[in-house]
Structure formats: structure tokens, C-alpha cells
Coordinates of N, CA and C in Angstrom, one line a residue:
M72 N 20.3 66.7 -19.9 CA 20.7 66.7 -21.3 C 19.5 67.1 -22.2
S73 N 19.7 68.3 -22.9 CA 18.6 68.8 -23.7 C 18.5 68.1 -25.1
S74 N 17.3 67.9 -25.5 CA 17.1 67.3 -26.8 C 16.7 68.3 -27.9
I75 N 16.8 69.6 -27.5 CA 16.4 70.7 -28.4 C 17.7 71.2 -29.1
G76 N 17.8 71.3 -30.4 CA 18.9 71.9 -31.1 C 20.2 71.1 -31.0
T77 N 20.1 69.9 -30.7 CA 21.4 69.1 -30.6 C 21.5 68.0 -31.7
G78 N 20.7 68.2 -32.8 CA 20.9 67.3 -33.9 C 20.0 66.1 -34.0
Y79 N 19.2 65.9 -33.0 CA 18.3 64.7 -32.9 C 17.2 64.8 -34.0
D80 N 17.0 65.9 -34.6 CA 15.9 66.0 -35.6 C 16.5 65.9 -37.0
L81 N 17.8 65.5 -37.1 CA 18.4 65.4 -38.5 C 18.2 64.0 -39.0
S82 N 17.9 63.0 -38.2 CA 17.7 61.6 -38.7 C 16.4 61.1 -38.3
N83 N 15.8 60.4 -39.2 CA 14.4 59.9 -39.0 C 14.4 58.6 -38.1
S84 N 15.6 58.0 -37.9 CA 15.7 56.7 -37.2 C 16.3 56.9 -35.8
V85 N 16.5 58.1 -35.3 CA 17.1 58.3 -34.0 C 16.2 59.0 -33.1
F86 N 16.1 58.5 -31.9 CA 15.3 59.1 -30.8 C 16.1 60.1 -30.1
S87 N 15.5 61.2 -29.6 CA 16.2 62.1 -28.7 C 16.3 61.4 -27.3
P88 N 17.1 62.0 -26.4 CA 17.3 61.4 -25.1 C 16.0 61.2 -24.3
D89 N 15.0 62.1 -24.6 CA 13.7 61.9 -23.8 C 12.7 61.1 -24.7
G90 N 13.1 60.4 -25.7 CA 12.3 59.5 -26.4 C 11.4 60.0 -27.5
R91 N 11.8 61.2 -28.0 CA 11.0 61.8 -29.1 C 11.5 61.6 -30.5
N92 N 10.7 61.5 -31.4 CA 11.1 61.4 -32.8 C 10.7 62.8 -33.5
F93 N 11.6 63.7 -33.6 CA 11.3 65.0 -34.1 C 10.7 65.0 -35.5
Q94 N 11.2 64.1 -36.4 CA 10.7 64.1 -37.7 C 9.2 63.8 -37.7
V95 N 8.7 63.0 -36.9 CA 7.3 62.7 -36.8 C 6.5 63.9 -36.3
E96 N 7.1 64.6 -35.3 CA 6.5 65.8 -34.8 C 6.4 66.9 -35.8
Y97 N 7.4 67.0 -36.7 CA 7.4 68.0 -37.8 C 6.3 67.6 -38.8
A98 N 6.2 66.3 -39.0 CA 5.1 65.9 -39.9 C 3.7 66.2 -39.4
S99 N 3.6 66.1 -38.1 CA 2.3 66.5 -37.4 C 2.0 68.0 -37.6
K100 N 3.1 68.8 -37.6 CA 2.9 70.2 -37.8 C 2.4 70.5 -39.2
A101 N 2.9 69.7 -40.2 CA 2.4 69.9 -41.5 C 0.9 69.6 -41.6
V102 N 0.5 68.6 -40.8 CA -1.0 68.3 -40.8 C -1.7 69.5 -40.2
E103 N -1.2 70.1 -39.1 CA -1.9 71.2 -38.5 C -2.1 72.4 -39.4
N104 N -1.2 72.5 -40.3 CA -1.2 73.7 -41.2 C -2.1 73.4 -42.5
G105 N -2.6 72.2 -42.6 CA -3.4 71.8 -43.8 C -4.8 72.2 -43.7
S106 N -5.5 72.0 -44.8 CA -7.0 72.3 -44.8 C -7.7 71.3 -43.8
T107 N -8.8 71.8 -43.3 CA -9.6 71.0 -42.4 C -10.4 69.9 -43.1
S108 N -10.3 68.7 -42.6 CA -11.0 67.6 -43.1 C -11.7 66.8 -41.9
I109 N -12.9 66.3 -42.1 CA -13.6 65.6 -41.1 C -14.3 64.4 -41.7
A110 N -14.7 63.5 -40.8 CA -15.6 62.4 -41.2 C -16.5 62.0 -40.0
I111 N -17.7 61.6 -40.4 CA -18.7 61.2 -39.3 C -19.1 59.8 -39.6
K112 N -19.0 59.0 -38.6 CA -19.6 57.6 -38.7 C -21.1 57.7 -38.2
C113 N -22.0 57.4 -39.0 CA -23.4 57.5 -38.6 C -24.0 56.1 -38.6
K114 N -25.3 56.0 -38.2 CA -25.9 54.6 -38.0 C -25.9 53.8 -39.3
D115 N -25.9 54.5 -40.5 CA -26.1 53.8 -41.7 C -24.9 54.1 -42.7
G116 N -23.8 54.6 -42.2 CA -22.7 54.9 -43.2 C -21.7 55.8 -42.6
V117 N -20.9 56.4 -43.5 CA -19.8 57.3 -43.2 C -19.9 58.5 -44.1
V118 N -19.7 59.7 -43.6 CA -19.7 60.9 -44.4 C -18.4 61.6 -44.3
F119 N -17.8 62.1 -45.4 CA -16.5 62.8 -45.4 C -16.8 64.2 -45.9
A120 N -16.0 65.2 -45.3 CA -16.1 66.5 -45.8 C -14.8 67.2 -45.7
L121 N -14.5 68.2 -46.6 CA -13.2 68.8 -46.7 C -13.4 70.3 -47.0
E122 N -12.6 71.1 -46.4 CA -12.4 72.5 -46.7 C -11.2 72.6 -47.7
K123 N -11.5 72.9 -48.9 CA -10.4 72.9 -49.9 C -10.2 74.4 -50.3
I124 N -9.1 75.0 -49.7 CA -8.7 76.3 -49.9 C -8.4 76.6 -51.4
V125 N -9.0 77.7 -51.9 CA -8.8 78.1 -53.3 C -7.5 79.0 -53.3
T126 N -6.4 78.5 -53.9 CA -5.2 79.2 -53.8 C -5.0 80.1 -55.1
S127 N -5.8 79.9 -56.1 CA -5.7 80.7 -57.3 C -7.0 80.8 -58.0
K128 N -7.3 82.0 -58.5 CA -8.6 82.2 -59.2 C -8.6 81.5 -60.6
L129 N -7.4 81.0 -61.0 CA -7.3 80.3 -62.2 C -7.7 78.8 -62.1
L130 N -7.8 78.3 -60.9 CA -8.1 76.9 -60.7 C -9.5 76.6 -61.2
V131 N -9.7 75.4 -61.8 CA -11.0 75.0 -62.3 C -11.9 74.5 -61.1
P132 N -13.0 75.1 -60.8 CA -13.9 74.6 -59.7 C -14.2 73.2 -59.8
G133 N -14.1 72.4 -58.7 CA -14.5 71.0 -58.7 C -13.3 70.1 -59.2
A134 N -12.2 70.7 -59.7 CA -11.1 69.8 -60.1 C -10.2 69.5 -58.9
N135 N -9.3 68.6 -59.1 CA -8.3 68.3 -58.0 C -9.0 67.8 -56.7
Q136 N -9.9 66.8 -56.9 CA -10.7 66.4 -55.7 C -9.7 65.7 -54.7
R137 N -10.0 66.0 -53.4 CA -9.1 65.5 -52.3 C -9.8 64.4 -51.6
I138 N -11.1 64.2 -51.7 CA -11.7 63.0 -51.2 C -11.8 62.0 -52.3
Q139 N -11.2 60.8 -52.0 CA -11.0 59.8 -53.1 C -11.5 58.4 -52.7
T140 N -11.7 57.6 -53.6 CA -12.2 56.2 -53.4 C -11.0 55.3 -53.6
V141 N -10.8 54.4 -52.6 CA -9.7 53.5 -52.7 C -10.2 52.1 -53.0
D142 N -11.4 51.8 -52.7 CA -12.1 50.6 -53.1 C -13.6 51.0 -53.2
K143 N -14.4 50.1 -53.8 CA -15.8 50.5 -54.0 C -16.5 51.0 -52.7
H144 N -16.1 50.3 -51.6 CA -16.8 50.6 -50.3 C -16.0 51.4 -49.3
I145 N -14.8 51.9 -49.7 CA -14.0 52.7 -48.8 C -13.6 54.0 -49.4
G146 N -13.7 55.1 -48.6 CA -13.3 56.4 -49.0 C -12.2 56.9 -48.1
V147 N -11.4 57.9 -48.6 CA -10.3 58.5 -47.9 C -10.3 60.0 -48.1
V148 N -10.0 60.7 -47.0 CA -9.7 62.2 -47.0 C -8.5 62.4 -46.2
Y149 N -7.8 63.4 -46.5 CA -6.5 63.7 -45.7 C -6.3 65.2 -45.6
S150 N -5.5 65.5 -44.5 CA -5.1 66.9 -44.3 C -3.6 66.9 -44.2
G151 N -2.9 67.9 -44.8 CA -1.5 68.0 -44.8 C -1.0 68.2 -46.2
L152 N 0.1 67.6 -46.5 CA 0.8 67.7 -47.8 C 0.1 66.9 -48.9
V153 N -0.5 67.6 -49.9 CA -1.3 67.0 -50.9 C -0.6 65.9 -51.7
P154 N 0.7 66.1 -52.1 CA 1.4 64.9 -52.8 C 1.5 63.7 -51.9
D155 N 1.7 63.9 -50.6 CA 1.8 62.7 -49.7 C 0.5 62.0 -49.7
G156 N -0.6 62.8 -49.7 CA -1.9 62.2 -49.6 C -2.3 61.4 -50.9
R157 N -1.9 61.9 -52.0 CA -2.1 61.2 -53.3 C -1.3 59.9 -53.3
H158 N -0.1 59.9 -52.8 CA 0.7 58.7 -52.7 C 0.0 57.7 -51.8
M159 N -0.5 58.2 -50.7 CA -1.2 57.3 -49.7 C -2.5 56.6 -50.4
V160 N -3.2 57.4 -51.1 CA -4.4 56.9 -51.8 C -4.0 55.8 -52.8
S161 N -2.9 56.1 -53.5 CA -2.4 55.1 -54.5 C -2.0 53.8 -53.8
R162 N -1.3 53.9 -52.7 CA -0.9 52.8 -51.9 C -2.2 52.0 -51.4
G163 N -3.1 52.8 -50.9 CA -4.4 52.2 -50.4 C -5.1 51.4 -51.5
R164 N -5.1 51.9 -52.7 CA -5.7 51.2 -53.8 C -5.0 49.9 -54.1
S165 N -3.6 49.9 -54.0 CA -2.9 48.7 -54.2 C -3.2 47.6 -53.2
E166 N -3.3 48.1 -51.9 CA -3.6 47.2 -50.8 C -5.0 46.5 -51.0
A167 N -5.9 47.3 -51.4 CA -7.3 46.8 -51.6 C -7.3 45.8 -52.8
Y168 N -6.6 46.2 -53.9 CA -6.5 45.3 -55.0 C -5.8 43.9 -54.7
N169 N -4.7 44.0 -53.9 CA -4.0 42.8 -53.5 C -4.9 41.9 -52.7
W170 N -5.6 42.5 -51.8 CA -6.5 41.7 -50.9 C -7.6 41.0 -51.7
R171 N -8.2 41.8 -52.7 CA -9.2 41.2 -53.5 C -8.7 40.1 -54.4
S172 N -7.4 40.3 -54.9 CA -6.8 39.2 -55.8 C -6.5 38.0 -55.0
T173 N -6.1 38.1 -53.7 CA -5.7 37.0 -52.9 C -6.9 36.2 -52.3
Y174 N -7.9 37.0 -51.8 CA -9.0 36.4 -51.0 C -10.3 36.4 -51.8
K175 N -10.3 37.0 -53.0 CA -11.5 37.0 -53.8 C -12.7 37.7 -53.2
Q176 N -12.5 38.7 -52.4 CA -13.5 39.5 -51.7 C -13.0 40.8 -51.4
A177 N -13.9 41.8 -51.1 CA -13.5 43.1 -50.7 C -12.8 43.1 -49.4
I178 N -11.8 44.0 -49.2 CA -11.0 44.1 -47.9 C -11.9 44.6 -46.8
P179 N -11.9 44.0 -45.6 CA -12.6 44.6 -44.5 C -12.0 46.0 -44.1
V180 N -12.8 46.9 -43.7 CA -12.3 48.3 -43.4 C -11.2 48.3 -42.3
D181 N -11.4 47.4 -41.3 CA -10.4 47.4 -40.2 C -9.0 46.8 -40.7
S182 N -9.1 45.8 -41.6 CA -7.9 45.3 -42.1 C -7.2 46.3 -43.0
F183 N -8.0 47.0 -43.8 CA -7.4 48.1 -44.6 C -6.7 49.1 -43.8
A184 N -7.3 49.6 -42.7 CA -6.7 50.5 -41.8 C -5.4 50.0 -41.2
D185 N -5.4 48.7 -40.8 CA -4.2 48.1 -40.3 C -3.0 48.1 -41.3
R186 N -3.3 47.7 -42.5 CA -2.3 47.7 -43.6 C -1.8 49.1 -43.9
L187 N -2.6 50.1 -44.0 CA -2.2 51.4 -44.3 C -1.5 52.0 -43.1
G188 N -1.9 51.7 -41.9 CA -1.2 52.2 -40.7 C 0.2 51.6 -40.6
S189 N 0.4 50.3 -40.9 CA 1.7 49.7 -40.9 C 2.6 50.3 -42.0
Y190 N 2.0 50.6 -43.1 CA 2.8 51.3 -44.2 C 3.3 52.7 -43.8
T191 N 2.4 53.4 -43.1 CA 2.7 54.8 -42.6 C 3.8 54.7 -41.6
Q192 N 3.7 53.7 -40.7 CA 4.7 53.6 -39.6 C 6.1 53.2 -40.1
A193 N 6.1 52.4 -41.2 CA 7.4 52.0 -41.8 C 8.2 53.2 -42.3
Y194 N 7.5 54.3 -42.6 CA 8.2 55.5 -43.1 C 8.7 56.4 -41.9
T195 N 8.7 55.9 -40.7 CA 9.3 56.5 -39.6 C 10.5 55.8 -39.1
L196 N 10.9 54.7 -39.8 CA 12.0 53.8 -39.3 C 13.3 54.0 -39.9
Y197 N 13.4 54.5 -41.1 CA 14.7 54.5 -41.8 C 15.1 55.9 -42.3
N198 N 16.5 56.0 -42.4 CA 17.1 57.3 -42.8 C 16.7 57.6 -44.2
S199 N 16.5 56.6 -45.1 CA 16.3 56.9 -46.5 C 14.9 57.4 -46.8
V200 N 14.0 57.5 -45.8 CA 12.6 58.0 -46.1 C 12.3 59.0 -45.0
R201 N 11.2 59.7 -45.1 CA 10.7 60.6 -44.1 C 9.2 60.3 -43.8
P202 N 8.7 60.7 -42.7 CA 7.3 60.4 -42.4 C 6.4 61.2 -43.3
F203 N 5.2 60.6 -43.5 CA 4.2 61.3 -44.4 C 3.6 62.5 -43.6
G204 N 3.5 63.6 -44.3 CA 3.0 64.8 -43.7 C 1.5 64.9 -43.8
I205 N 0.8 63.9 -43.5 CA -0.6 63.9 -43.6 C -1.3 63.1 -42.4
A206 N -2.5 63.4 -42.1 CA -3.4 62.6 -41.3 C -4.4 62.0 -42.2
T207 N -4.5 60.7 -42.3 CA -5.4 60.0 -43.2 C -6.7 59.6 -42.5
I208 N -7.8 60.1 -43.0 CA -9.1 59.6 -42.4 C -9.7 58.7 -43.4
L209 N -10.0 57.5 -43.0 CA -10.6 56.5 -43.9 C -11.9 55.9 -43.3
G210 N -12.8 55.5 -44.2 CA -14.0 54.9 -43.6 C -14.7 54.1 -44.7
G211 N -15.6 53.3 -44.3 CA -16.4 52.5 -45.3 C -17.4 51.6 -44.6
V212 N -18.1 50.9 -45.4 CA -19.1 49.9 -45.0 C -18.8 48.5 -45.5
D213 N -18.7 47.6 -44.5 CA -18.5 46.2 -44.9 C -19.6 45.3 -44.3
E214 N -19.3 44.0 -44.2 CA -20.3 43.1 -43.6 C -20.6 43.4 -42.1
D215 N -19.7 44.1 -41.4 CA -19.9 44.4 -40.0 C -20.5 45.8 -39.8
G216 N -20.8 46.5 -40.9 CA -21.4 47.8 -40.8 C -20.4 48.9 -41.1
P217 N -20.7 50.1 -40.7 CA -19.8 51.3 -41.0 C -18.6 51.3 -40.1
H218 N -17.5 51.8 -40.6 CA -16.3 51.9 -39.8 C -15.6 53.2 -40.2
L219 N -14.9 53.8 -39.2 CA -14.1 55.1 -39.4 C -12.8 55.0 -38.6
F220 N -11.7 55.3 -39.3 CA -10.4 55.3 -38.7 C -9.6 56.5 -39.1
M221 N -8.7 57.0 -38.2 CA -7.8 58.0 -38.6 C -6.4 57.6 -38.3
I222 N -5.5 57.7 -39.3 CA -4.1 57.3 -39.2 C -3.2 58.6 -39.0
E223 N -2.4 58.6 -37.9 CA -1.5 59.7 -37.6 C -0.2 59.5 -38.4
P224 N 0.6 60.6 -38.5 CA 1.9 60.5 -39.2 C 2.8 59.4 -38.6
S225 N 2.6 59.1 -37.3 CA 3.4 58.1 -36.7 C 3.0 56.7 -37.1
G226 N 1.9 56.5 -37.7 CA 1.4 55.2 -38.1 C 0.3 54.7 -37.1
S227 N 0.2 55.4 -36.0 CA -0.9 55.0 -35.0 C -2.2 55.3 -35.6
F228 N -3.2 54.4 -35.3 CA -4.6 54.7 -35.8 C -5.6 54.2 -34.8
W229 N -6.7 54.8 -34.8 CA -7.8 54.5 -33.9 C -9.1 54.5 -34.6
G230 N -10.1 53.8 -34.1 CA -11.5 53.9 -34.6 C -12.2 55.0 -34.0
Y231 N -13.0 55.7 -34.7 CA -13.7 56.9 -34.3 C -15.2 56.9 -34.6
H232 N -16.0 57.7 -33.8 CA -17.3 58.0 -34.3 C -17.3 59.3 -35.1
G233 N -16.3 60.1 -34.8 CA -16.1 61.4 -35.6 C -14.7 61.7 -35.5
A234 N -14.1 62.1 -36.7 CA -12.7 62.4 -36.7 C -12.5 63.7 -37.4
A235 N -11.4 64.5 -37.0 CA -11.1 65.8 -37.7 C -9.6 66.0 -37.7
A236 N -9.1 66.6 -38.8 CA -7.7 66.9 -38.9 C -7.5 68.2 -39.6
G237 N -6.3 68.8 -39.5 CA -6.1 70.1 -40.2 C -6.2 71.3 -39.3
K238 N -6.1 72.5 -39.9 CA -6.1 73.7 -39.2 C -7.2 73.9 -38.3
G239 N -8.4 73.5 -38.7 CA -9.6 73.8 -37.9 C -10.0 72.5 -37.0
R240 N -9.0 71.7 -36.7 CA -9.3 70.4 -36.0 C -10.1 70.6 -34.7
Q241 N -9.6 71.6 -33.9 CA -10.2 71.7 -32.6 C -11.6 72.2 -32.6
T242 N -11.9 73.2 -33.5 CA -13.3 73.7 -33.7 C -14.2 72.5 -34.2
A243 N -13.7 71.8 -35.2 CA -14.5 70.7 -35.7 C -14.7 69.6 -34.6
K244 N -13.7 69.3 -33.9 CA -13.8 68.3 -32.9 C -14.8 68.7 -31.8
N245 N -14.8 69.9 -31.4 CA -15.8 70.4 -30.4 C -17.2 70.3 -30.9
E246 N -17.4 70.6 -32.2 CA -18.8 70.4 -32.8 C -19.2 69.0 -33.0
L247 N -18.2 68.1 -33.3 CA -18.5 66.7 -33.5 C -19.0 66.1 -32.2
E248 N -18.4 66.5 -31.1 CA -18.7 66.0 -29.8 C -20.1 66.4 -29.3
K249 N -20.7 67.4 -29.9 CA -22.1 67.8 -29.6 C -23.1 66.9 -30.3
L250 N -22.7 66.2 -31.3 CA -23.7 65.4 -32.1 C -24.0 64.1 -31.5
D251 N -25.1 63.5 -31.7 CA -25.5 62.2 -31.3 C -25.1 61.2 -32.4
L252 N -23.7 61.0 -32.5 CA -23.2 60.4 -33.6 C -23.7 58.9 -33.9
P253 N -23.8 58.1 -32.8 CA -24.2 56.7 -33.1 C -25.6 56.6 -33.7
N254 N -26.4 57.7 -33.5 CA -27.8 57.6 -34.0 C -28.2 58.6 -35.1
I255 N -27.2 59.3 -35.6 CA -27.5 60.3 -36.7 C -27.5 59.5 -38.0
S256 N -28.4 60.0 -38.9 CA -28.5 59.3 -40.2 C -27.5 60.0 -41.2
A257 N -27.2 59.3 -42.3 CA -26.2 59.8 -43.2 C -26.7 61.1 -43.9
R258 N -28.0 61.2 -44.1 CA -28.5 62.5 -44.7 C -28.3 63.7 -43.8
D259 N -28.6 63.4 -42.5 CA -28.4 64.5 -41.5 C -26.9 64.8 -41.3
A260 N -26.1 63.8 -41.4 CA -24.7 63.9 -41.2 C -24.1 64.8 -42.3
V261 N -24.6 64.7 -43.5 CA -24.1 65.5 -44.6 C -24.3 67.0 -44.3
N262 N -25.5 67.4 -43.8 CA -25.7 68.8 -43.4 C -24.8 69.2 -42.3
E263 N -24.7 68.3 -41.3 CA -23.8 68.7 -40.1 C -22.4 68.8 -40.5
A264 N -21.9 68.0 -41.4 CA -20.5 68.0 -41.9 C -20.3 69.3 -42.6
A265 N -21.2 69.8 -43.4 CA -21.1 71.1 -44.1 C -21.0 72.2 -43.1
R266 N -21.9 72.2 -42.1 CA -22.0 73.2 -41.1 C -20.6 73.3 -40.3
I267 N -20.1 72.1 -40.0 CA -18.8 72.1 -39.2 C -17.7 72.6 -40.0
I268 N -17.6 72.3 -41.3 CA -16.6 72.8 -42.2 C -16.7 74.4 -42.2
Y269 N -17.9 74.9 -42.4 CA -18.1 76.3 -42.4 C -17.6 77.0 -41.1
L270 N -17.9 76.4 -40.0 CA -17.5 76.9 -38.7 C -16.0 76.9 -38.6
A271 N -15.4 75.8 -39.0 CA -13.9 75.6 -38.9 C -13.2 76.6 -39.8
H272 N -13.9 77.1 -40.9 CA -13.3 78.0 -41.8 C -13.2 79.4 -41.3
E273 N -14.0 79.7 -40.2 CA -14.0 81.0 -39.7 C -12.7 81.6 -39.4
D274 N -11.7 80.8 -38.9 CA -10.4 81.3 -38.6 C -9.6 81.8 -39.8
T275 N -10.0 81.3 -41.0 CA -9.3 81.7 -42.3 C -10.4 82.3 -43.2
K276 N -11.3 83.0 -42.7 CA -12.5 83.5 -43.5 C -12.0 84.4 -44.6
D277 N -10.8 85.0 -44.6 CA -10.4 85.8 -45.7 C -10.0 85.1 -46.9
K278 N -9.9 83.8 -46.8 CA -9.6 82.9 -48.0 C -10.8 82.2 -48.5
E279 N -11.0 82.1 -49.8 CA -12.1 81.4 -50.4 C -11.8 79.9 -50.3
F280 N -12.9 79.1 -50.3 CA -12.7 77.7 -50.2 C -13.9 77.0 -50.9
E281 N -13.6 75.7 -51.3 CA -14.6 74.9 -51.9 C -15.0 73.8 -50.8
L282 N -16.2 73.5 -50.8 CA -16.7 72.4 -49.9 C -16.8 71.1 -50.7
E283 N -16.2 70.1 -50.2 CA -16.2 68.8 -50.9 C -16.8 67.8 -49.9
I284 N -17.8 67.0 -50.3 CA -18.5 66.1 -49.4 C -18.7 64.8 -50.2
S285 N -18.5 63.7 -49.5 CA -18.8 62.3 -50.1 C -19.4 61.5 -49.0
W286 N -19.9 60.4 -49.4 CA -20.5 59.4 -48.4 C -20.5 58.0 -48.9
V287 N -20.6 57.1 -48.0 CA -20.7 55.7 -48.3 C -21.8 55.1 -47.3
S288 N -22.8 54.6 -47.8 CA -23.9 54.1 -47.0 C -24.7 53.0 -47.6
A289 N -25.0 52.0 -46.8 CA -25.8 50.9 -47.3 C -27.1 51.3 -47.8
S290 N -27.8 52.2 -47.2 CA -29.1 52.7 -47.6 C -29.1 53.7 -48.6
E291 N -28.1 54.6 -48.6 CA -28.2 55.8 -49.6 C -27.4 55.5 -50.8
T292 N -26.3 54.8 -50.8 CA -25.4 54.6 -52.0 C -25.2 53.1 -52.3
G293 N -26.0 52.2 -51.7 CA -25.8 50.8 -52.0 C -24.5 50.3 -51.5
G294 N -23.9 50.9 -50.5 CA -22.6 50.4 -50.0 C -21.4 50.9 -50.7
K295 N -21.6 51.8 -51.7 CA -20.5 52.3 -52.5 C -20.1 53.7 -52.1
H296 N -18.8 54.0 -52.1 CA -18.4 55.4 -51.8 C -18.5 56.3 -53.0
Q297 N -19.1 57.5 -52.8 CA -19.3 58.4 -53.9 C -19.5 59.8 -53.4
H298 N -19.2 60.8 -54.2 CA -19.5 62.2 -53.9 C -21.0 62.4 -54.0
I299 N -21.5 63.3 -53.1 CA -22.9 63.6 -53.1 C -23.2 64.4 -54.4
S300 N -24.5 64.4 -54.8 CA -24.8 65.1 -56.1 C -24.7 66.6 -55.9
A301 N -24.7 67.3 -57.0 CA -24.6 68.7 -57.0 C -25.7 69.4 -56.3
E302 N -26.9 68.8 -56.5 CA -28.1 69.3 -55.8 C -28.0 69.2 -54.3
H303 N -27.6 68.0 -53.9 CA -27.5 67.7 -52.5 C -26.4 68.6 -51.8
L304 N -25.3 68.8 -52.6 CA -24.2 69.7 -52.1 C -24.7 71.1 -51.9
A305 N -25.5 71.6 -52.9 CA -26.1 72.9 -52.8 C -27.0 73.1 -51.6
E306 N -27.8 72.0 -51.3 CA -28.6 72.0 -50.1 C -27.8 72.1 -48.8
A307 N -26.7 71.3 -48.8 CA -25.9 71.3 -47.6 C -25.2 72.6 -47.4
K308 N -24.8 73.3 -48.5 CA -24.2 74.6 -48.3 C -25.2 75.6 -47.8
K309 N -26.4 75.5 -48.3 CA -27.4 76.5 -47.8 C -27.7 76.3 -46.4
F310 N -27.8 75.0 -45.9 CA -28.0 74.7 -44.5 C -26.8 75.2 -43.7
A311 N -25.6 75.0 -44.1 CA -24.4 75.4 -43.4 C -24.4 77.0 -43.3
E312 N -24.6 77.7 -44.4 CA -24.6 79.1 -44.3 C -25.7 79.7 -43.4
Q313 N -26.9 79.1 -43.4 CA -27.9 79.5 -42.5 C -27.6 79.3 -41.1
A314 N -27.0 78.1 -40.8 CA -26.7 77.7 -39.4 C -25.6 78.6 -38.9
T315 N -24.5 78.9 -39.7 CA -23.5 79.8 -39.2 C -23.9 81.2 -39.0
S316 N -24.8 81.6 -39.9 CA -25.4 83.0 -39.8 C -26.2 83.1 -38.5
D317 N -27.0 82.1 -38.2 CA -27.8 82.1 -37.0 C -26.9 82.2 -35.7
E318 N -25.8 81.5 -35.8 CA -24.9 81.5 -34.6 C -24.2 82.8 -34.5
D319 N -23.9 83.5 -35.6 CA -23.3 84.8 -35.5 C -24.3 85.8 -34.9
D320 N -25.5 85.7 -35.3 CA -26.6 86.6 -34.8 C -26.7 86.4 -33.3
M321 N -26.7 85.1 -32.8 CA -26.8 84.8 -31.4 C -25.6 85.4 -30.6
E322 N -24.4 85.4 -31.2 CA -23.2 85.9 -30.5 C -23.3 87.4 -30.4
E323 N -23.9 88.1 -31.4 CA -24.1 89.5 -31.3 C -25.2 89.9 -30.3

């Protein structure tokens, strides 16, 4: 009995005969078509980076930031449908606020990931909703040190040393695996994140993009999530352009 083209993808709450939820798979396809986003957990924090495709020359540079803060010590980046991502950030802020109101302290990063993962999974259960078309990468620093998680459209989430999502996911993942992630510093991770985004952009090099980078680190930012300075971003771009140029020369 085939599960292809027989109507099992019309309802979010029905499994196909071989146990697949097609709506979740379609949401994953939306993620694969999105801009590349990555995060690196280093020894003293977490670094986020994003390839933000410029879809119009009329857009204001630096506006519409896609890496956002959900609590002072937690940042989020996502690949996929931008409105879905903004809703997830809003929900994340509510979860962080509710925890702080109830327990009078900042939410631990793993508890935050658990709550947001459960919320994501709830949207795969009912006919009245659809799965979120995003992969959410979140990370931060708490009393137990730095943490990094990625939540899939299904609601599943895992802890990572390095995570990547979007169109350039495979290229980014290959480059992340080459790094000594447990021992890399946040400052070095910023340069490496920029280099990886530039490499991942090679498949869509005909399109202009903006590089967006943020970090949260006990030593560099006092445990607060924030975007890197314009000077630091310029240095990271210069490092990435030089590194990718050297790699192109070696291939020739």
C-alpha cells in the first residue's frame, strides 16, 4: 500500500501507512530552502552566524536582523520561513519571562530548549495548525557553562558542539567537523563562523548577502547575548574573504 499521492499529506494529524508525517517533511523542505545559519559552541561561549540573502536593492543594510535575543543570556538564529522564526522568537521570550517570573532567576538553557521543543512538537499534532517551517538554533551561557541546541520542525532537539541549517547545511557541517570545537575560543570562533558562511554561500554566489554574527560569552560579553561590533564584523569578513580566496587558489 503506497503512501505517496493517496491523501496522507492533507492532514497534519494523520500518519501514512509507513509511519510518516508528510507535513513535517514538507516543513523540513522549507528549512532546506532557507538561508544558511550556523552556531558554534566554544570553550567560553556560543557564536551565531547567518547568511542573509539580499532580495532587493531597496532594503536597508543591517535592518531586519535574523539573529535575536530571547533572554539576556540566550540567542536564537533560524533557517526557513522568516515569519515562523519571528513567532518562535516571540514565544521564546514569553517562556523566558514566565520562568523568570515564577522562579526569580534566568531560565537554564537546557530547560529553555525543552520548552521550545515541546511547543514546536505541539504544532505537529492537530488539524488546526501546521508545523513550523524553521530549524531553530539556540544557545547561551548559564551556571553550567555554554550550551547549544537545535530544534527540528518535528520538535526533536539535540545538544551540539556545532550546528547548521539551511541551504548550505552540508557544506557548513563538513567545515564544522574539521574544527577543534571543545577547545576553540569565542574570538577564533567568530572568524571561523564567517569563513564557513562564505564557503556555504558559494552555491548561491550569484546572489548578494549580508553576514550577521552574534555571540554570548562569559569572558567576552559578560554572559550577555549581543551582536559583535561593526569593527569586529569587518575583521571577520576580511578573514573570511582571504580564507575563501586562498582555498580557491589551492583548487586551481
